[in-house]
Coordinates of C-alpha atoms in Angstrom, one line a residue:
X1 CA 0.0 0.0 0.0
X2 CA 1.2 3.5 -1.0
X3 CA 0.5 6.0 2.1
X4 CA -1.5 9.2 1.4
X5 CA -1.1 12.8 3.5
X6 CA -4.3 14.5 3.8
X7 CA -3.7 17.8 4.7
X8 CA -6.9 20.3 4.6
X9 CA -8.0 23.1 7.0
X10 CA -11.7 21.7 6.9
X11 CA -12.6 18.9 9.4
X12 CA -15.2 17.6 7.2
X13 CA -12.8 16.8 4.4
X14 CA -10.3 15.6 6.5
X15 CA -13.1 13.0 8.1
X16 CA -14.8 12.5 4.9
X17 CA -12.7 11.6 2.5
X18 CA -10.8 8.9 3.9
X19 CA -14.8 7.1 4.7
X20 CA -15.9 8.1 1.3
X21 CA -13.2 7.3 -1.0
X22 CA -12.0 3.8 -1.9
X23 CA -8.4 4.5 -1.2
X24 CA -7.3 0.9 -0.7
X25 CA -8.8 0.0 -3.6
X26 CA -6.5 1.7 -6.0
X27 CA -3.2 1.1 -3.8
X28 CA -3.3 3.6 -1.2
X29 CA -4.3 4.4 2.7
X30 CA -4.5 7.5 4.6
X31 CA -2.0 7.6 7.0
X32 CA -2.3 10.9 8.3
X33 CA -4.1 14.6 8.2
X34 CA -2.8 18.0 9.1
X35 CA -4.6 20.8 9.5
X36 CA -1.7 23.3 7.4
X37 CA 1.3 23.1 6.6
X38 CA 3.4 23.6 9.1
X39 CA 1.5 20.8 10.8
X40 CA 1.9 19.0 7.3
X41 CA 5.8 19.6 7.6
X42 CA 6.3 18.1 11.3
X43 CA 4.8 15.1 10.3
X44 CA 6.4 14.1 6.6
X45 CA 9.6 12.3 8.9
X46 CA 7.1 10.1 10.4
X47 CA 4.6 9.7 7.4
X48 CA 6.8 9.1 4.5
X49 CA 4.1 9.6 1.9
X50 CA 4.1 8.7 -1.0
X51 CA 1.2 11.3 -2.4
X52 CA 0.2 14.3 -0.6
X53 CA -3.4 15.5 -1.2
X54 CA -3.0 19.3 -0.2
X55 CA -5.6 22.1 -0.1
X56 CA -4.3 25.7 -1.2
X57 CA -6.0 28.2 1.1
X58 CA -5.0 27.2 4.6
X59 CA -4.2 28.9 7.6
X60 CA -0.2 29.4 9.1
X61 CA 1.2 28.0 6.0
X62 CA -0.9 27.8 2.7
X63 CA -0.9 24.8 -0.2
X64 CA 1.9 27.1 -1.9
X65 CA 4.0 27.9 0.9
X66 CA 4.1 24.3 1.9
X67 CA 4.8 23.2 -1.6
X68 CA 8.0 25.4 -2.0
X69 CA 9.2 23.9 1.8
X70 CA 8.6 20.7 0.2
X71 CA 10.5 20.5 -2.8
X72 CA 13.7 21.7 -1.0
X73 CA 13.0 18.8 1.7
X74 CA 14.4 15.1 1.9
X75 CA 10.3 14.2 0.2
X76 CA 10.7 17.0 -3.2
X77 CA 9.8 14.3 -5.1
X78 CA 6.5 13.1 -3.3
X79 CA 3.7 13.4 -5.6
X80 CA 0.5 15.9 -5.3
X81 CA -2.7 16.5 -6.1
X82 CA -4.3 20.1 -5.3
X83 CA -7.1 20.9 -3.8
X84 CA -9.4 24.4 -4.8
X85 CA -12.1 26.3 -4.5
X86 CA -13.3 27.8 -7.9
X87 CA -11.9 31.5 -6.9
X88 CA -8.4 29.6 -6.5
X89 CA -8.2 28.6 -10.4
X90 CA -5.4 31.2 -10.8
X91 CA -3.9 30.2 -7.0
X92 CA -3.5 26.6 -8.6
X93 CA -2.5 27.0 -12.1
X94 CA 0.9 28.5 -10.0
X95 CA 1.0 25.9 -7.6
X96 CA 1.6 23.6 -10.9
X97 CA 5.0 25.2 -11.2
X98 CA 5.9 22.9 -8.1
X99 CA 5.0 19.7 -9.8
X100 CA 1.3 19.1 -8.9
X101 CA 0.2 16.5 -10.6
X102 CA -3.8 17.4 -10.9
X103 CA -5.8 19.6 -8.8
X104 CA -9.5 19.3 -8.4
X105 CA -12.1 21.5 -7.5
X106 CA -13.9 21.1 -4.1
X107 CA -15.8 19.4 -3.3
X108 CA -14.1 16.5 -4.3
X109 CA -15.9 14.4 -7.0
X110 CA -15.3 10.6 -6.9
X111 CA -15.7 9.9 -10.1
X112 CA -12.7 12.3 -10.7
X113 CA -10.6 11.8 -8.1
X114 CA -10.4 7.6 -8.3
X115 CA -9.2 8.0 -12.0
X116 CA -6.1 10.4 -10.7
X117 CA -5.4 7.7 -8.1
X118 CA -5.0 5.0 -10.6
X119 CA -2.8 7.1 -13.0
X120 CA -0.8 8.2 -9.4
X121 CA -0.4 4.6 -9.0
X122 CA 1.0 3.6 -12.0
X123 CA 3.3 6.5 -11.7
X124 CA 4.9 5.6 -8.2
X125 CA 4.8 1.4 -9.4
X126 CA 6.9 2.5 -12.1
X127 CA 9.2 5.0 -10.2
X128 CA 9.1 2.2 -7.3
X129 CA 10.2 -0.8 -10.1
X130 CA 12.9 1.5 -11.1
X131 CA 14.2 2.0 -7.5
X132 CA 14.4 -1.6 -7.0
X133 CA 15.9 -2.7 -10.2
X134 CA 19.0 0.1 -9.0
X135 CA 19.1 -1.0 -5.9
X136 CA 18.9 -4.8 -7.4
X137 CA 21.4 -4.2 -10.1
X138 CA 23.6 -2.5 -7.7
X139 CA 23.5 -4.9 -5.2
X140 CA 24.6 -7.6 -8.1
X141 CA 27.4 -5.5 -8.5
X142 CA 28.7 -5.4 -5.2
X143 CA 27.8 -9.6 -4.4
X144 CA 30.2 -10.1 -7.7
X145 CA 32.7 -8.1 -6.2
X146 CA 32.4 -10.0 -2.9
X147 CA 32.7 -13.5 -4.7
X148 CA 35.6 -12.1 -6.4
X149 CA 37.5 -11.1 -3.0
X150 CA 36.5 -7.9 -2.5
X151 CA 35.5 -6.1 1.1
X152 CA 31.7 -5.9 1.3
X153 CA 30.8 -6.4 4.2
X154 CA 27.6 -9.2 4.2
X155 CA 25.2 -7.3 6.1
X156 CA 24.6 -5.4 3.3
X157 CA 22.8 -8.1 1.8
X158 CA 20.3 -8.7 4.9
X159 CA 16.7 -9.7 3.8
X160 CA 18.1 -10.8 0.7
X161 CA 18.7 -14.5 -0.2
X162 CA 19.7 -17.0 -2.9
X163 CA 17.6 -18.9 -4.8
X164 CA 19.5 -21.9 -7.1
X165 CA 17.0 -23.6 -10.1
X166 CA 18.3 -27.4 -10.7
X167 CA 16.9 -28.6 -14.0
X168 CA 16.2 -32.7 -13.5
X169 CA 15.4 -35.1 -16.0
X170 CA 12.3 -34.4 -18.0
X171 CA 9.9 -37.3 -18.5
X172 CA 8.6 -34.8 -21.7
X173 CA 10.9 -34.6 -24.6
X174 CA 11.7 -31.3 -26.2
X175 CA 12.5 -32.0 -29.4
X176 CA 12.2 -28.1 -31.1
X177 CA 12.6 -26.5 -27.6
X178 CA 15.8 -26.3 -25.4
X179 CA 14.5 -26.6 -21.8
X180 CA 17.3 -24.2 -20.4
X181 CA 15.8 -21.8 -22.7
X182 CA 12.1 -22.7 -21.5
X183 CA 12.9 -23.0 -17.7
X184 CA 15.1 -19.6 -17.7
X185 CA 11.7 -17.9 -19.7
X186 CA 9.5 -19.1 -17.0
X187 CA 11.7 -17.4 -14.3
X188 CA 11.7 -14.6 -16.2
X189 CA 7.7 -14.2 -16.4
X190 CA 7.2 -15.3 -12.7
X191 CA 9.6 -13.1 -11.2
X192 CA 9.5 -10.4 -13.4
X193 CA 11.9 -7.9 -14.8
X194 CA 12.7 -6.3 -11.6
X195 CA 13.6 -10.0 -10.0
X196 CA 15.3 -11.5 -13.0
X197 CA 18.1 -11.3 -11.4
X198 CA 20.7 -14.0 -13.0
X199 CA 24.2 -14.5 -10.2
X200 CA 25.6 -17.7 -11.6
X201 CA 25.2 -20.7 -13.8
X202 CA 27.0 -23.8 -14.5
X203 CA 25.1 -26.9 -16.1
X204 CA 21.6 -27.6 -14.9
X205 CA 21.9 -25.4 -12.2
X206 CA 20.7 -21.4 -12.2
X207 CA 20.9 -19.2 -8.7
X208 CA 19.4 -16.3 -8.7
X209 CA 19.6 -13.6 -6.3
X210 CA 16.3 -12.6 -4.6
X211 CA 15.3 -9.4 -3.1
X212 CA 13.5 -8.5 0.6
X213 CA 11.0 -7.1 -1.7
X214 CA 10.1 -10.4 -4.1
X215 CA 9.9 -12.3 -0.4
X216 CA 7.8 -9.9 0.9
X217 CA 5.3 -10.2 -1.4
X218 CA 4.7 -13.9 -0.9
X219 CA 5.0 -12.7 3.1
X220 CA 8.5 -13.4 3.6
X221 CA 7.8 -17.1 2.8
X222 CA 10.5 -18.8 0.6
X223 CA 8.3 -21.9 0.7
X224 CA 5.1 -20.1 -1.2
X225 CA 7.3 -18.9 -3.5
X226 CA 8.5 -22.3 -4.3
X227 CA 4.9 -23.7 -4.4
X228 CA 3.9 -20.4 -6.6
X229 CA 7.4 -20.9 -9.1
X230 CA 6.9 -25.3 -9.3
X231 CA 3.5 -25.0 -10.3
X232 CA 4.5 -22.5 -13.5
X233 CA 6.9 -25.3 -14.0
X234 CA 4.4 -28.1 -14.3
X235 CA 3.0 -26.2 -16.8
X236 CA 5.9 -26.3 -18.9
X237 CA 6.7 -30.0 -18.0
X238 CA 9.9 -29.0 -16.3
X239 CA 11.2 -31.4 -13.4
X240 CA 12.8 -28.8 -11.7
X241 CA 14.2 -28.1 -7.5
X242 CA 14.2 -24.8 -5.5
X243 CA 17.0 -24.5 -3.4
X244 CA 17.4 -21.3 -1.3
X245 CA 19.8 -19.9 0.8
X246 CA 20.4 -16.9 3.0
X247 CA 22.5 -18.5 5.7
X248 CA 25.2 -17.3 3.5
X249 CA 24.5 -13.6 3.8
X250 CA 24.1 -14.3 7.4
X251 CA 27.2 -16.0 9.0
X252 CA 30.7 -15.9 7.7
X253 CA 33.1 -19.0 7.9
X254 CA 36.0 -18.8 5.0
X255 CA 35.7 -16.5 2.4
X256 CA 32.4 -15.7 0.5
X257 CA 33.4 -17.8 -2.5
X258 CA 34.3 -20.8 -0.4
X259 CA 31.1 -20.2 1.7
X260 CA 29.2 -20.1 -1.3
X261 CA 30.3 -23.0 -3.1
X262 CA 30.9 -25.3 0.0
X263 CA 27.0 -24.5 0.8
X264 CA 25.8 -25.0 -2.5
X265 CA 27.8 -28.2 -2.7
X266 CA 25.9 -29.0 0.5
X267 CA 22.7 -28.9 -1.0
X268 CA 23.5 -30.3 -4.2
X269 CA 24.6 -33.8 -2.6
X270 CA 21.4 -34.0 -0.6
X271 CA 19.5 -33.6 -3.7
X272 CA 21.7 -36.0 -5.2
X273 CA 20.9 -38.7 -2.8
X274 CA 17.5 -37.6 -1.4
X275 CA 15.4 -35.2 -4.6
X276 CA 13.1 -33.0 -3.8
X277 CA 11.7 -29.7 -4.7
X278 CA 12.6 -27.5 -2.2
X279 CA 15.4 -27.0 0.6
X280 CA 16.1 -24.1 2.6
X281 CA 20.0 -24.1 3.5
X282 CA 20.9 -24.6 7.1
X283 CA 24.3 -26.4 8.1
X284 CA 22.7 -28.4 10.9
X285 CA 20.4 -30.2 8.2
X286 CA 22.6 -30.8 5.7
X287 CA 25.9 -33.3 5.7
X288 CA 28.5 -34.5 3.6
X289 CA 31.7 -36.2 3.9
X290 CA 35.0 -35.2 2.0
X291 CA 36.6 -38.6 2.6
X292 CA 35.9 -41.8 1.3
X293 CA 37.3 -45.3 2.9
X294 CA 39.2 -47.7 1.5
X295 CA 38.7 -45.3 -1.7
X296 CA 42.3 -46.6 -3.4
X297 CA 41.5 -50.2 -2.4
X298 CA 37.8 -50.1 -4.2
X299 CA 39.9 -48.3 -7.3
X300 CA 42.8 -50.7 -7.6
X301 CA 40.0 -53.5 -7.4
X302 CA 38.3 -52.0 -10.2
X303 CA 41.7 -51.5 -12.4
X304 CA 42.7 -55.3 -11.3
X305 CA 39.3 -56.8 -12.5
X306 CA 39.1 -54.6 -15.8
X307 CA 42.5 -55.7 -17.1
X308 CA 41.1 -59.1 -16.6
X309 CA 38.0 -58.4 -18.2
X310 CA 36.2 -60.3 -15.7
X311 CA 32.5 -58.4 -15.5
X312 CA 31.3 -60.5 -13.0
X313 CA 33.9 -58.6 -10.6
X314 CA 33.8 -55.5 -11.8
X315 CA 30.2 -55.5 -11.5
X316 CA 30.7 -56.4 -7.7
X317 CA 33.7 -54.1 -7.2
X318 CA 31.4 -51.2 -8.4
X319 CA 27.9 -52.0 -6.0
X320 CA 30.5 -52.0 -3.3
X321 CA 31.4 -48.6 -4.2
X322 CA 28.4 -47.4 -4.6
X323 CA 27.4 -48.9 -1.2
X324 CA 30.1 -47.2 0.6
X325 CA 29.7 -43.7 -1.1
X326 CA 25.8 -43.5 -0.3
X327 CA 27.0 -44.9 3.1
X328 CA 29.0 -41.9 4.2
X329 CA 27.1 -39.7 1.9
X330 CA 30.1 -38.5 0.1
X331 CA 30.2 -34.6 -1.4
X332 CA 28.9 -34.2 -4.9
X333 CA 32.5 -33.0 -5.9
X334 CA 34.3 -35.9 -4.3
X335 CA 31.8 -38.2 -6.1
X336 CA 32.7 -36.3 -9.1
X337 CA 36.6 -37.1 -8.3
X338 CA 35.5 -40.7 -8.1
X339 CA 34.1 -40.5 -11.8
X340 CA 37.1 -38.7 -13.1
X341 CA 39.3 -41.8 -11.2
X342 CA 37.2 -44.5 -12.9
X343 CA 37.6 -42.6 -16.2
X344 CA 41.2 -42.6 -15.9
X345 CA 41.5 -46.3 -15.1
X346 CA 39.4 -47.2 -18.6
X347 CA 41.3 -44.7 -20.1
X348 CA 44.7 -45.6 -19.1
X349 CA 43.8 -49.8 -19.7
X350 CA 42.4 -48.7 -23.5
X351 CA 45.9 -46.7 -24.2
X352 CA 47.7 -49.6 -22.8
X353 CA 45.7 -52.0 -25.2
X354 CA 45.5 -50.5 -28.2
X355 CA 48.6 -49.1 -30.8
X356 CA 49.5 -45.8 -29.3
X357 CA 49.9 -44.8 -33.2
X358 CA 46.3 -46.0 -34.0
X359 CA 44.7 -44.3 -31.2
X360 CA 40.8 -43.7 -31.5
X361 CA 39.4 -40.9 -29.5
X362 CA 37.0 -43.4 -27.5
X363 CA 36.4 -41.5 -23.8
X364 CA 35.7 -37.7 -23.4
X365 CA 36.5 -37.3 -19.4
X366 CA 32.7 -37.1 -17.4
X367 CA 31.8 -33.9 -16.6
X368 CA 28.5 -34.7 -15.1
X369 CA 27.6 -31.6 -12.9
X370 CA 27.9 -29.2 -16.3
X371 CA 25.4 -32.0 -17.8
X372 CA 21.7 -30.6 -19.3
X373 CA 19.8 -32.2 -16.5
X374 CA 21.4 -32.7 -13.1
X375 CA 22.3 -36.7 -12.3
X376 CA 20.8 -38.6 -9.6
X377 CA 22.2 -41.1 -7.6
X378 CA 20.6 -44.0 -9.6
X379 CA 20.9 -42.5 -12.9
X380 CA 25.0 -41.7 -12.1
X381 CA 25.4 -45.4 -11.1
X382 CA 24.0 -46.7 -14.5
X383 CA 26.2 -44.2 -16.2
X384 CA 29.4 -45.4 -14.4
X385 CA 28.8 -49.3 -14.9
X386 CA 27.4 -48.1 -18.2
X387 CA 31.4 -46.9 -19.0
X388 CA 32.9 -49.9 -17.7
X389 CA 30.9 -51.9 -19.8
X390 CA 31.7 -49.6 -22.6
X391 CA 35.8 -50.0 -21.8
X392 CA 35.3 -54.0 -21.7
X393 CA 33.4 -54.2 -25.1
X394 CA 36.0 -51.6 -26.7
X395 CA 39.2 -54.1 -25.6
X396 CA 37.3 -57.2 -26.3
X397 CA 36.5 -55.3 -30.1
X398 CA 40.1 -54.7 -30.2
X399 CA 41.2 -58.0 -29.5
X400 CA 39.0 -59.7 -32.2
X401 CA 40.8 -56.5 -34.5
X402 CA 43.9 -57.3 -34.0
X403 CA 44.6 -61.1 -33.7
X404 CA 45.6 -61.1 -37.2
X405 CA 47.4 -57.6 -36.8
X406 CA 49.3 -57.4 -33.8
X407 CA 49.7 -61.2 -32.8
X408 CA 50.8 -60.8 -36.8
X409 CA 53.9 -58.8 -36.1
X410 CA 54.7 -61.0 -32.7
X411 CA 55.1 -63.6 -34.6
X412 CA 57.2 -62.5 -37.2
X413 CA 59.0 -60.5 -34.1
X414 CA 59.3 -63.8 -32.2
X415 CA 61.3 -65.7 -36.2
X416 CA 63.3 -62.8 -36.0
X417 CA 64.3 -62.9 -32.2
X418 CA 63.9 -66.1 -30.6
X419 CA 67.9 -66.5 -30.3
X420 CA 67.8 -63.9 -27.7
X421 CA 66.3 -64.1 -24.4
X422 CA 62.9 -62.7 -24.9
X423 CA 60.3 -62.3 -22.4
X424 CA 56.3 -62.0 -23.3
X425 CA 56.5 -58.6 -21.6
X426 CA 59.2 -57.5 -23.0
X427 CA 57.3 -58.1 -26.6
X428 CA 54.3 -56.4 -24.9
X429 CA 56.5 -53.5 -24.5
X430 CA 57.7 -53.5 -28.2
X431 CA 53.9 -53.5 -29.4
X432 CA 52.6 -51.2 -26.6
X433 CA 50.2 -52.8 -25.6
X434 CA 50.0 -54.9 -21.8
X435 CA 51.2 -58.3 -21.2
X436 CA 48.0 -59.6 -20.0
X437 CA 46.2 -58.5 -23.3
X438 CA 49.4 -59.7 -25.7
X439 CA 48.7 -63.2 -24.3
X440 CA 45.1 -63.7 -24.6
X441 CA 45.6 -61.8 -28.1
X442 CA 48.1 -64.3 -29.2
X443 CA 47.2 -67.7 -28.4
X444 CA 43.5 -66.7 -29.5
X445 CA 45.9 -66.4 -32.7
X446 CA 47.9 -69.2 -32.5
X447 CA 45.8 -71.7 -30.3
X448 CA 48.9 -72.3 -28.4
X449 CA 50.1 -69.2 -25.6
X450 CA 54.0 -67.3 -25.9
X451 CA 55.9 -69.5 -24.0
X452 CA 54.3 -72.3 -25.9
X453 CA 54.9 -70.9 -29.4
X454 CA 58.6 -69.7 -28.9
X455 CA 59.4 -73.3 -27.5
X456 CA 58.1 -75.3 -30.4
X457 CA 60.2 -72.6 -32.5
X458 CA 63.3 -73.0 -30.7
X459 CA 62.7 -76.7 -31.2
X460 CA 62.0 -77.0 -34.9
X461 CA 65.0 -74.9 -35.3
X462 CA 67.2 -77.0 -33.0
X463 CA 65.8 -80.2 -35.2
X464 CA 67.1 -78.6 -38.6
X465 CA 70.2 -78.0 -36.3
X466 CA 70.8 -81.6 -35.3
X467 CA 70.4 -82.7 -38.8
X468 CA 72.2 -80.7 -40.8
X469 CA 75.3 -79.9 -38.8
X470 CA 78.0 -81.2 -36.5
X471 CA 77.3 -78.7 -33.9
X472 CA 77.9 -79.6 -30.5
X473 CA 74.3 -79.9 -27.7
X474 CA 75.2 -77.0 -26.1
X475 CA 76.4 -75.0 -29.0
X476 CA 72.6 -75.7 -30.3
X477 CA 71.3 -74.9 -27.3
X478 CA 72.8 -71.4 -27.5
X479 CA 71.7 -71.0 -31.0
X480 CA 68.3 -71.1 -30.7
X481 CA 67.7 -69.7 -27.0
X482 CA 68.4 -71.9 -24.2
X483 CA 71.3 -70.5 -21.9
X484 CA 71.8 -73.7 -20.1
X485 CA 72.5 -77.2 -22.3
X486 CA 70.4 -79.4 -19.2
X487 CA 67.3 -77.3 -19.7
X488 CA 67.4 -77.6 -23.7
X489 CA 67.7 -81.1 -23.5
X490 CA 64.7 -81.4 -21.1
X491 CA 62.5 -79.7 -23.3
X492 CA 63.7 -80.9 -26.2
X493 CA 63.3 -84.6 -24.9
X494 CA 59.5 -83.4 -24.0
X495 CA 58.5 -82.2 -27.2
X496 CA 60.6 -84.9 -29.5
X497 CA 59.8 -87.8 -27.0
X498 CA 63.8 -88.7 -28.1
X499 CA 67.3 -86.7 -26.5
X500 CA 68.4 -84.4 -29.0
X501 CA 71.5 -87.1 -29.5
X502 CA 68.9 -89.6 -30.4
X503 CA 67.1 -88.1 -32.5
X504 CA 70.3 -87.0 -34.1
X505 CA 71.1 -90.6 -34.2
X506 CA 67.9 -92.2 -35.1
X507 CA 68.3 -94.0 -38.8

């Protein structure tokens, strides 16, 4: 309600009007009367109003005299309308060199007195809106130079409070219609231009900063606000959460940004694990841990079970993770750190597996809180085992690829080099790719494994040997491979079923 001054030497009009006139239909109240001005003038501190209806011919201090004391007071800008008698028509037309609005003739008519109050209305909504969207846009200004370091002090920013918009999955699909777009144009009509007030926004999330004023006019209730903002929603089909918080404007830990973000991370986790469409931010609700136990042991389990692409495992090595991190109720950006960890383990196994020179680009790294729709507990577990899964059916792909490409150029690596004392990691090494993967690659290849393979060569080799020179056991031995004369001979005799000097012998 706008507040009205009624100042008139008559009692009657001073009683009357404010029984006969529909004041607080159109905006306004009377707050007060005063029978001059200088009566008028003692009482503006108090009063404040916002639209003075003032009589010209008045004892003490006339309408005029108390218009020029006005406009070179703290209120020159309150609004007027003049009252006057017909013999005043010349009295009022200079009074209008003060800034009277209107002036009508007594006594006052309704039917031309309510119009004026609309139109005064308007005026002061418009000249309020502009007042606020200073005071708005300036306090923006100074909250960005908080969060950037700066000295503001907080109390500044008393009554005021954020308000953070999390876009969740949509059960309706927008196919010509992005709902960023749609959810940010709702805000925009609900809280209007003067409110629209935009702080940050990083993925699915949007905070806003609210005004005393927008919370005053749903009576200082962030909750019917909410309820008022997630029913325009529904009408969009937008899944969407409210979470406010003025705590942060209210008590002062580290540093604004740290408060800030350490708050909203707060919220953001218990949303993660327990959705819902509103939250007010207090510390003693909300917890988190920054830790998680055992988290290298559940990692190198993972890594350990994907190099040997046993599913089964991995499948139980990640439920045990998952178990442990809604346990404690690990922070959304330590859960985030988790991701990045599992990332890095499929990544590093797929460069380990595959030709460094051939690499494909398979994995882009999970950035899952700058995602369209913020993840869920349930929905980030599928998407973790989901990447797993993805990693296992890339290496098995890659296996069926190259068992005639890289277990290919083993073998030819093995003709060339199985004089020398070579190792199946060492070939792994040469190919870059892992051991573990090189053997399963090759004897799907071969149907025999490495070790296998390079002792039949060195055998066939030694055979030709036997047979077609006079070369001494051990200087065969030594030819094809074997340091030690004894150990040749064993395998020889187990893969020949003869000694190599029997089978040298034999007719």
């Amino acid at each position: 309600m706008y507040s009205i001054l009624l100042i008139d030497d008559e009692k009657s009009i001073r009683d009357y009007l404010p029984k006969a006139i529909p004041f607080e239909q159109y905006g306004f109240t009377v707050k007060d009367t005063a029978i001059n001005g200088k009566e008028a003038l003692k009482k503006l501190p108090e009063a404040k109003p916002d639209l003075i209806i003032l009589d010209i011919r008045m004892p003490e201090m006339d309408g005029l005299q108390f218009l020029k004391a006005l406009r070179q007071s703290q209120f020159a800008n309150t609004l007027v309308i003049m009252l006057s008698g017909y013999n005043d028509f010349t009295y009022a037309k200079e009074s209008m060199k003060y800034g009277v609005k209107a002036y009508l003739l007594k006594p006052v008519d309704e039917d031309e007195l309510l119009p004026l109050l609309e139109k005064m209305r308007e005026e002061l909504d418009k000249s309020r809106n502009e007042r606020i969207i200073g005071d708005i846009r300036g306090k923006l200004k100074l909250l960005n130079k908080l969060y950037s370091g700066g000295t503001v002090d907080r109390s500044q920013f008393k009554g005021f409070s954020f308000m953070t918009c999390v876009l969740l999955p949509c059960q309706e699909s927008f196919e010509n219609t992005n709902p960023h777009v749609l959810m940010q144009e709702c805000l925009a009509s609900q809280l209007g231009e003067i409110e629209n007030c935009l702080f940050r926004a990083k993925g699915s999330m949007y905070t806003y900063l609210l005004s005393p004023h927008m919370l005053a006019s749903f009576n200082n209730s962030k909750k019917a606000l909410a309820d008022s903002l997630l029913k325009a929603f529904k009408k969009y089909n937008l899944n969407c959460s409210l979470l406010f918080n003025s705590y942060v404007f209210e008590h002062e830990d580290k540093s604004f940004r740290e408060d800030f973000a350490n708050q909203q991370y707060e919220m953001m986790t218990e949303l993660f694990f327990n959705p819902r469409e509103y939250m007010d931010y207090h510390p003693e609700l909300l917890k988190m841990e920054t830790e998680l136990p055992n988290k290298c042991k559940y990692l190198e389990d993972i890594r350990n079970h994907f190099q040997l692409l046993s599913r089964e495992d991995i499948h139980k090595d990640m439920e045990a993770l998952f178990n442990e991190i809604a346990r404690v109720r690990l922070g959304i950006q330590y859960i985030q750190e988790i991701s990045y960890r599992i990332f890095y383990i499929i990544s590093d196994e797929i460069s380990k597996l595959t030709d460094a020179r051939q690499g494909e680009p398979f994995l882009t790294r999970p950035e899952w809180l700058e995602y369209q729709y913020f993840t869920l507990f349930p929905k980030w577990k599928e998407w973790q085992l989901a990447l797993i899964i993805r990693g296992l059916e890339f290496i098995e792909r890659s296996c069926r690829m190259t068992k005639m490409g890289i277990s290919k150029g083993v073998i030819e690596y093995i003709h060339l080099h199985y004089k020398e004392q070579i190792r199946l990691k060492d070939v792994a090494e040469k190919f870059f790719v892992n051991a573990a993967y090189l053997g399963r690659a090759f004897q799907k290849a071969t149907g025999v494994n490495f070790n296998q393979y390079l002792n039949d060569l060195r055998i066939a080799e030694a055979k030709k040997l036997l047979l077609q020179t006079d070369k001494l056991i051990y200087e065969i031995a030594n030819e094809v491979g074997y340091t030690e004369s004894k150990y040749f001979i064993m395998k020889f005799t187990q893969s020949v079923g003869k000694s190599p000097t029997e089978y040298r012998n034999q007719p």
